[in-house]
Short mmCIF file of C-alpha atoms in Angstrom, two decimals:
data_model
loop_
_atom_site.label_atom_id
_atom_site.label_comp_id
_atom_site.label_asym_id
_atom_site.label_seq_id
_atom_site.Cartn_x
_atom_site.Cartn_y
_atom_site.Cartn_z
CA MET A 11 3.09 175.55 252.74
CA SER A 12 1.19 172.71 254.15
CA ARG A 13 3.05 169.45 253.74
CA GLU A 14 0.05 167.14 253.65
CA ARG A 15 -1.07 165.55 250.39
CA ALA A 16 -3.25 168.11 248.61
CA ARG A 17 -6.94 167.57 247.93
CA ARG A 18 -9.83 169.99 247.51
CA PRO A 19 -11.56 170.67 250.84
CA ALA A 20 -15.02 169.11 251.06
CA PRO A 21 -18.07 171.33 251.55
CA ARG A 22 -18.45 172.51 255.07
CA THR A 23 -21.01 170.95 257.53
CA ALA A 24 -21.98 172.04 260.92
CA ALA A 25 -21.18 168.78 262.51
CA ALA A 26 -17.84 167.87 261.31
CA PRO A 27 -15.85 170.25 259.00
CA SER A 28 -13.34 168.72 256.73
CA SER A 29 -9.71 169.12 257.59
CA GLY A 30 -8.93 170.15 254.05
CA ARG A 31 -6.96 166.90 253.03
CA SER A 32 -8.49 163.57 252.33
CA SER A 33 -5.78 162.03 254.27
CA SER A 34 -6.97 163.64 257.46
CA PRO A 35 -9.42 161.78 259.72
CA ALA A 36 -12.80 163.48 260.40
CA LEU A 37 -12.73 165.20 263.80
CA PRO A 38 -14.94 163.29 266.25
CA THR A 39 -17.81 165.33 267.52
CA THR A 40 -20.06 162.84 269.45
CA GLY A 41 -19.57 159.86 271.63
CA ALA A 42 -16.48 158.90 273.67
CA PRO A 43 -13.25 160.40 272.23
CA ALA A 44 -10.81 158.02 270.66
CA PRO A 45 -7.72 157.43 272.65
CA VAL A 46 -4.91 159.79 271.41
CA ALA A 47 -1.22 158.88 271.62
CA PRO A 48 0.92 161.38 273.28
CA VAL A 49 2.77 163.69 270.87
CA PRO A 50 6.53 162.76 270.58
CA ALA A 51 9.01 165.32 271.72
CA SER A 52 10.32 165.30 268.13
CA ALA A 53 9.28 163.47 264.99
CA ALA A 54 12.66 164.02 263.35
CA TRP A 55 14.17 161.20 261.48
CA ARG A 56 17.17 159.91 263.49
CA GLU A 57 20.05 157.49 262.79
CA GLY A 58 18.76 153.94 263.28
CA ASP A 59 15.29 154.76 262.01
CA GLU A 60 13.89 152.98 258.99
CA VAL A 61 15.49 154.55 255.79
CA GLY A 62 12.59 154.17 253.42
CA ARG A 63 13.46 155.57 250.01
CA ARG A 64 16.08 157.96 251.29
CA GLN A 65 19.54 158.07 249.91
CA PHE A 66 22.30 160.10 251.63
CA VAL A 67 25.35 162.04 250.51
CA ASP A 68 28.02 163.28 252.82
CA LEU A 69 29.36 166.70 251.66
CA GLY A 70 31.96 167.51 254.33
CA PRO A 71 32.22 170.89 256.07
CA LEU A 72 30.25 174.00 255.17
CA GLU A 73 31.39 177.61 255.86
CA LEU A 74 28.18 179.54 256.61
CA GLU A 75 27.15 182.76 255.20
CA ALA A 76 26.25 184.34 258.40
CA GLY A 77 29.46 183.08 260.05
CA GLY A 78 30.31 179.79 261.76
CA ARG A 79 30.73 176.36 260.26
CA LEU A 80 28.96 173.09 260.09
CA PRO A 81 31.86 170.50 260.35
CA ASP A 82 29.97 167.72 258.37
CA VAL A 83 26.88 168.04 256.21
CA ARG A 84 24.72 165.24 254.97
CA LEU A 85 21.72 165.48 252.71
CA ALA A 86 19.06 163.01 252.42
CA TYR A 87 17.32 162.83 249.10
CA GLU A 88 15.13 160.63 246.83
CA THR A 89 15.26 159.97 243.12
CA TRP A 90 12.77 158.92 240.41
CA GLY A 91 13.58 157.95 236.76
CA THR A 92 16.96 157.37 235.09
CA LEU A 93 19.62 160.02 234.33
CA SER A 94 20.21 160.12 230.56
CA PRO A 95 23.80 159.32 229.17
CA SER A 96 24.29 162.99 228.44
CA GLY A 97 22.79 164.07 231.88
CA ASP A 98 20.50 166.52 230.24
CA ASN A 99 17.18 165.36 231.73
CA ALA A 100 17.67 166.10 235.49
CA VAL A 101 14.88 167.96 237.35
CA LEU A 102 15.39 169.26 240.87
CA VAL A 103 12.23 169.55 243.06
CA LEU A 104 12.51 171.68 246.20
CA HIS A 105 10.00 171.35 249.06
CA ALA A 106 8.35 174.08 251.30
CA LEU A 107 8.80 174.60 254.92
CA SER A 108 7.28 171.47 256.39
CA GLY A 109 7.94 169.17 253.41
CA ASP A 110 10.63 166.71 252.80
CA SER A 111 12.10 164.62 250.02
CA HIS A 112 9.15 162.24 249.67
CA VAL A 113 7.54 164.13 246.73
CA THR A 114 5.75 161.05 245.42
CA GLY A 115 5.08 157.52 246.59
CA PRO A 116 3.01 155.81 249.32
CA THR A 117 3.53 155.64 253.00
CA GLY A 118 5.82 152.89 254.30
CA PRO A 119 8.57 152.03 256.68
CA GLY A 120 10.41 155.23 257.55
CA GLN A 121 7.89 157.31 255.60
CA PRO A 122 4.60 157.78 257.45
CA THR A 123 3.09 160.29 254.93
CA PRO A 124 2.37 159.91 251.24
CA GLY A 125 4.05 162.03 248.52
CA TRP A 126 3.17 165.75 248.75
CA TRP A 127 3.09 166.36 245.04
CA GLU A 128 2.14 163.08 243.43
CA SER A 129 0.09 164.59 240.65
CA LEU A 130 3.10 166.38 239.42
CA VAL A 131 5.85 163.74 239.54
CA GLY A 132 5.67 160.19 238.26
CA PRO A 133 5.17 158.12 235.05
CA GLY A 134 3.07 160.16 232.54
CA SER A 135 2.85 163.02 234.93
CA PRO A 136 3.70 166.68 234.03
CA ILE A 137 7.24 165.96 235.32
CA ASP A 138 7.32 162.63 233.61
CA THR A 139 9.70 160.10 235.33
CA ASP A 140 9.81 157.92 232.29
CA ARG A 141 11.50 160.95 230.66
CA TYR A 142 13.06 162.90 233.46
CA PHE A 143 15.47 162.01 236.30
CA VAL A 144 13.91 163.73 239.30
CA VAL A 145 15.79 164.56 242.42
CA ALA A 146 14.35 165.91 245.71
CA PRO A 147 16.52 166.69 248.72
CA ASN A 148 15.46 167.24 252.29
CA VAL A 149 16.61 170.74 252.89
CA LEU A 150 19.64 171.59 255.03
CA GLY A 151 18.16 172.36 258.56
CA GLY A 152 15.26 170.05 258.02
CA CYS A 153 14.31 167.05 260.02
CA GLN A 154 13.96 164.21 257.63
CA GLY A 155 17.51 162.88 257.20
CA SER A 156 19.54 165.95 256.34
CA THR A 157 21.78 167.70 258.71
CA GLY A 158 19.65 169.74 261.05
CA PRO A 159 19.05 170.43 264.77
CA ALA A 160 18.21 166.89 265.53
CA SER A 161 21.41 165.52 264.04
CA THR A 162 24.36 164.44 266.00
CA ALA A 163 26.95 167.27 266.82
CA PRO A 164 30.60 166.42 267.22
CA ASP A 165 30.24 166.01 270.95
CA GLY A 166 27.81 163.04 270.33
CA ARG A 167 24.67 164.97 271.40
CA PRO A 168 21.98 166.46 269.13
CA TRP A 169 22.76 169.92 267.98
CA GLY A 170 19.50 171.14 269.46
CA GLY A 171 19.61 174.87 270.27
CA ARG A 172 23.28 175.04 269.37
CA PHE A 173 22.55 174.58 265.68
CA PRO A 174 23.96 177.56 263.87
CA HIS A 175 22.02 180.12 261.85
CA ILE A 176 21.81 179.09 258.20
CA THR A 177 20.45 180.96 255.19
CA VAL A 178 18.92 180.00 251.81
CA ARG A 179 22.30 180.45 250.26
CA ASP A 180 23.71 177.88 252.54
CA GLN A 181 20.97 175.51 251.73
CA VAL A 182 21.50 175.93 247.98
CA ALA A 183 25.38 175.62 248.50
CA VAL A 184 24.82 172.05 249.76
CA GLU A 185 22.38 171.23 247.03
CA VAL A 186 25.04 172.22 244.64
CA GLY A 187 27.24 169.76 246.33
CA LEU A 188 24.54 167.16 245.91
CA THR A 189 24.41 168.05 242.20
CA ASP A 190 28.24 167.48 241.91
CA ALA A 191 27.91 164.14 243.75
CA LEU A 192 25.29 162.92 241.28
CA GLY A 193 27.32 163.86 238.33
CA ILE A 194 24.87 166.40 236.88
CA ASP A 195 26.29 169.42 235.04
CA SER A 196 22.94 171.40 234.92
CA TRP A 197 19.37 170.99 235.68
CA ALA A 198 16.80 171.20 232.97
CA LEU A 199 14.31 172.60 235.54
CA VAL A 200 14.53 173.61 239.25
CA VAL A 201 11.01 173.89 240.62
CA GLY A 202 9.65 174.66 244.04
CA ALA A 203 7.05 176.63 245.93
CA SER A 204 7.13 178.98 248.98
CA LEU A 205 10.41 178.12 250.83
CA GLY A 206 11.24 175.86 247.95
CA GLY A 207 10.68 178.78 245.64
CA LEU A 208 13.19 180.94 247.53
CA ARG A 209 15.79 178.25 246.89
CA VAL A 210 14.86 178.15 243.17
CA LEU A 211 15.55 181.80 242.87
CA GLU A 212 18.82 181.47 244.76
CA TRP A 213 19.87 178.59 242.50
CA ALA A 214 19.37 180.83 239.48
CA ALA A 215 21.45 183.68 241.01
CA SER A 216 24.22 181.76 242.69
CA ALA A 217 24.73 178.98 240.11
CA PRO A 218 23.46 180.24 236.87
CA GLY A 219 25.57 177.90 234.84
CA ARG A 220 23.95 174.94 236.47
CA VAL A 221 20.33 175.81 235.80
CA ARG A 222 18.57 175.95 232.35
CA GLY A 223 15.11 176.49 233.56
CA ILE A 224 13.37 177.63 236.80
CA ALA A 225 9.81 177.58 238.15
CA PRO A 226 9.47 179.74 241.19
CA ILE A 227 6.01 179.21 242.50
CA ALA A 228 4.12 181.35 245.13
CA THR A 229 7.30 182.85 246.48
CA SER A 230 9.47 186.04 246.69
CA ALA A 231 12.83 187.44 245.81
CA GLN A 232 13.04 189.19 249.21
CA THR A 233 10.63 188.66 252.25
CA SER A 234 8.64 191.64 253.15
CA GLY A 235 8.01 193.27 256.56
CA ASP A 236 4.62 191.62 256.61
CA GLN A 237 6.16 188.31 256.05
CA ILE A 238 8.81 188.78 258.63
CA ALA A 239 6.17 189.77 261.17
CA ASN A 240 4.26 186.62 260.39
CA PHE A 241 7.29 184.38 260.69
CA HIS A 242 8.40 186.14 263.88
CA THR A 243 5.28 185.30 265.75
CA GLN A 244 5.50 181.68 264.83
CA ILE A 245 9.05 181.46 266.21
CA GLY A 246 8.02 183.27 269.27
CA ALA A 247 5.16 180.77 269.91
CA ILE A 248 7.72 177.93 269.92
CA ARG A 249 10.33 179.54 272.02
CA ALA A 250 7.68 180.63 274.52
CA ASP A 251 6.76 176.91 275.31
CA PRO A 252 8.71 176.05 278.51
CA ARG A 253 9.20 172.60 277.17
CA PHE A 254 11.22 174.02 274.28
CA ALA A 255 14.01 174.29 276.85
CA GLY A 256 16.09 176.49 274.59
CA GLY A 257 15.96 173.80 271.87
CA ASP A 258 17.41 170.93 274.05
CA TYR A 259 14.37 168.71 274.37
CA TYR A 260 15.32 165.53 272.41
CA ASP A 261 15.63 163.40 275.53
CA ALA A 262 12.11 164.40 276.67
CA PRO A 263 9.45 161.56 276.85
CA ASP A 264 6.49 161.54 274.64
CA GLY A 265 4.03 164.25 275.66
CA GLU A 266 6.73 166.35 277.26
CA GLY A 267 8.16 168.14 274.17
CA PRO A 268 7.44 171.61 272.85
CA HIS A 269 4.26 170.39 270.97
CA VAL A 270 2.11 173.09 272.30
CA GLY A 271 4.33 175.84 270.95
CA LEU A 272 4.88 174.11 267.65
CA GLY A 273 1.17 173.58 267.34
CA ILE A 274 0.38 177.28 267.85
CA ALA A 275 3.04 178.22 265.29
CA ARG A 276 1.42 175.98 262.76
CA GLN A 277 -1.94 177.48 263.56
CA ILE A 278 -0.54 181.03 262.87
CA ALA A 279 1.01 179.74 259.69
CA HIS A 280 -1.93 177.82 258.49
CA SER A 281 -4.19 180.90 258.89
CA SER A 282 -2.00 182.49 256.17
CA TYR A 283 -1.88 179.53 253.99
CA ARG A 284 -5.58 179.77 253.33
CA SER A 285 -7.74 182.60 252.15
CA ALA A 286 -10.13 184.68 254.16
CA ARG A 287 -12.78 183.74 251.64
CA GLU A 288 -12.28 180.13 252.17
CA LEU A 289 -12.24 180.20 255.90
CA ASP A 290 -15.41 182.46 256.07
CA GLU A 291 -17.35 180.36 253.46
CA ARG A 292 -16.24 177.05 254.76
CA PHE A 293 -16.53 177.60 258.48
CA GLY A 294 -18.06 181.08 259.24
CA ARG A 295 -19.23 181.04 262.73
CA ILE A 296 -20.43 177.48 262.88
CA PRO A 297 -19.72 175.95 266.20
CA GLN A 298 -17.73 172.72 266.33
CA GLY A 299 -20.23 169.93 266.74
CA ALA A 300 -22.13 170.22 269.92
CA GLU A 301 -19.61 172.64 271.56
CA ASP A 302 -21.02 176.03 272.71
CA PRO A 303 -18.59 178.90 272.21
CA LEU A 304 -20.30 180.93 274.77
CA GLY A 305 -19.67 178.15 277.31
CA GLY A 306 -15.99 177.75 276.52
CA GLY A 307 -16.43 175.60 273.43
CA ARG A 308 -14.89 176.19 269.98
CA PHE A 309 -16.01 177.40 266.61
CA ALA A 310 -15.40 174.88 263.86
CA VAL A 311 -12.51 177.00 262.47
CA GLN A 312 -10.71 176.77 265.85
CA SER A 313 -11.23 172.97 265.86
CA TYR A 314 -9.75 172.89 262.32
CA LEU A 315 -6.63 174.88 263.36
CA ASP A 316 -6.23 172.76 266.51
CA HIS A 317 -6.24 169.67 264.25
CA HIS A 318 -3.52 171.00 261.93
CA GLY A 319 -1.44 172.10 264.80
CA ASP A 320 -1.59 168.73 266.29
CA LYS A 321 -0.87 167.00 263.01
CA LEU A 322 2.27 168.96 262.40
CA ALA A 323 3.60 168.46 265.89
CA ARG A 324 3.30 164.61 265.30
CA ARG A 325 5.43 164.62 262.27
CA PHE A 326 7.88 167.50 262.48
CA ASP A 327 10.50 169.04 264.79
CA ALA A 328 10.30 172.32 266.67
CA ASN A 329 13.91 173.24 266.22
CA SER A 330 13.79 172.60 262.43
CA TYR A 331 10.64 174.76 262.29
CA VAL A 332 12.59 177.61 263.93
CA VAL A 333 15.71 177.22 261.80
CA LEU A 334 13.89 177.03 258.53
CA THR A 335 11.58 179.91 259.40
CA ARG A 336 14.63 181.98 260.13
CA THR A 337 16.06 181.30 256.67
CA MET A 338 12.78 182.78 255.21
CA ILE A 339 13.19 185.85 257.49
CA THR A 340 16.59 186.62 256.25
CA HIS A 341 15.90 185.64 252.52
CA ASP A 342 17.09 188.56 250.18
CA LEU A 343 18.12 187.51 246.71
CA GLY A 344 19.78 191.03 246.27
CA ARG A 345 22.00 190.81 249.38
CA ASP A 346 25.57 191.72 248.34
CA ARG A 347 24.43 191.61 244.72
CA GLY A 348 23.46 195.21 244.21
CA GLY A 349 19.83 194.76 245.16
CA VAL A 350 17.01 192.53 244.09
CA GLU A 351 16.59 193.95 240.64
CA ALA A 352 20.22 193.61 239.82
CA ALA A 353 20.29 190.00 241.03
CA LEU A 354 17.08 189.22 238.98
CA ALA A 355 18.55 190.80 235.90
CA GLY A 356 21.62 188.38 236.18
CA VAL A 357 19.43 185.31 235.89
CA THR A 358 20.08 183.52 232.64
CA ALA A 359 17.67 180.60 232.93
CA ARG A 360 14.34 180.46 231.24
CA ALA A 361 11.74 181.30 233.98
CA LEU A 362 8.17 180.08 234.55
CA VAL A 363 6.91 182.35 237.34
CA ILE A 364 3.68 181.20 238.93
CA ALA A 365 1.48 182.96 241.61
CA VAL A 366 -1.86 182.08 243.29
CA ASP A 367 -4.38 184.84 242.89
CA SER A 368 -5.76 184.52 246.49
CA ASP A 369 -2.35 184.10 248.11
CA ARG A 370 -2.00 186.30 251.15
CA LEU A 371 1.27 184.95 252.48
CA PHE A 372 3.17 185.39 249.15
CA PRO A 373 0.94 187.75 247.19
CA PRO A 374 0.97 187.95 243.43
CA SER A 375 2.73 191.30 243.56
CA GLN A 376 5.96 189.54 244.66
CA SER A 377 5.72 187.19 241.64
CA GLU A 378 5.17 190.13 239.34
CA ARG A 379 8.45 191.63 240.75
CA ILE A 380 10.17 188.42 239.86
CA ALA A 381 8.85 188.15 236.40
CA ALA A 382 9.46 191.75 235.60
CA GLY A 383 13.18 191.38 236.67
CA ILE A 384 14.24 188.18 234.99
CA PRO A 385 15.16 188.61 231.26
CA GLY A 386 13.93 185.12 230.39
CA ALA A 387 10.59 185.22 232.15
CA GLY A 388 7.28 185.74 230.42
CA PRO A 389 4.24 187.19 232.20
CA VAL A 390 3.28 185.65 235.55
CA ARG A 391 1.08 182.65 235.19
CA MET A 392 -1.86 182.79 237.64
CA ILE A 393 -3.28 179.91 239.54
CA HIS A 394 -7.04 180.71 240.13
CA SER A 395 -8.00 179.42 243.51
CA ASP A 396 -10.26 180.17 246.55
CA PHE A 397 -7.78 178.46 248.89
CA GLY A 398 -4.90 181.00 249.17
CA HIS A 399 -1.28 179.99 249.29
CA ASP A 400 -2.03 176.33 249.52
CA GLY A 401 -3.47 176.64 246.08
CA PHE A 402 -0.14 175.53 244.68
CA LEU A 403 -0.86 172.11 246.28
CA ILE A 404 -4.63 172.02 245.85
CA GLU A 405 -4.95 173.27 242.25
CA GLU A 406 -2.99 170.38 240.83
CA ASP A 407 -4.37 170.44 237.34
CA GLN A 408 -3.61 174.08 236.83
CA VAL A 409 -0.01 173.75 238.15
CA GLY A 410 0.73 170.52 236.29
CA ALA A 411 -0.51 172.05 232.90
CA MET A 412 1.82 175.07 233.35
CA VAL A 413 4.87 173.00 234.23
CA ALA A 414 4.28 170.39 231.46
CA GLU A 415 3.93 173.32 228.93
CA PHE A 416 7.17 174.88 230.15
CA LEU A 417 9.09 171.66 230.00
CA ALA A 418 7.84 170.88 226.50
CA ALA A 419 8.94 174.26 225.27
CA GLY A 420 12.54 173.87 226.67
#
């Protein structure tokens, strides 16, 4: 569920282990440390910031599944390609936990990170924007332009800790509103992994007439006790940071926000995004540079996790992390539908179900359940990877080939 642009990790070295993404700087190990800017209290996109490629749609009020109401919902989204006159070439791409609408494209004003799935979306790519009209929204509750905790509440202040509990169904309900606003009757494909995959399945169950094909990747129809435990500890790490201040930290100066708790949450998560085999073979018990673990220094794997915690804190928002993680905790496709199997049996779309064989966050057994339950699904397609859950980002060639083949057969 890492947001960063995916690349295969470089071979390990004792002096400076790779961060696992080519866009990540090498960790300094010798000489004077480079100056480091303080971490912003929140890296959420706010009104007045550069828009970049974002477009916006205002969808009005939303009655929430768990009770309560959002009085005014806005979604930020990006598009590529051209909608056909018949509107039959639209593809919806749904991002994971810490992603956003910037699926493909370079950095630029208002967009400090490159596209997170560039190998899959673009001219001549598996999701070919010369043929398909591709839409990617920033999820409800996110922090990159859509209504979320950093957005302005009716009293003129950020929602902060007052932001209501939302569910995956609420997120899909507003994405259906975006679909209507764009004049799209049905999607040729709705595709996403991890949290995005939860929404793919919810789309198929809640709006079956609007979806002709789905590709849920490395995901689940119902979060398990093990997953809930993992997500719970991440939320606890953020809430335990005294600078979280109950979610009301948006006026804090740089360096005074809840970046410690957010960074720890990311470290917990990142450990589950990668496989034990990768972490053991890549880092093992190698010290970080000249640091001595017996003298209070770190092992290389500790430095790696520290680095990823810091990176996320500099580009995300702690409240959004909590809100979105809670949507995963409460995810249950079968709620009020007679159970998971009944909900899956009602899916009418063609389905491409993809798992990562080394995934320990969303294990392949959960994808097997999805494929067994959906009438239009074939066998699970397996991504072979040493890298765990993040294999859906790293193994670009495998994922691309599966998606391209599925689209061609549609």
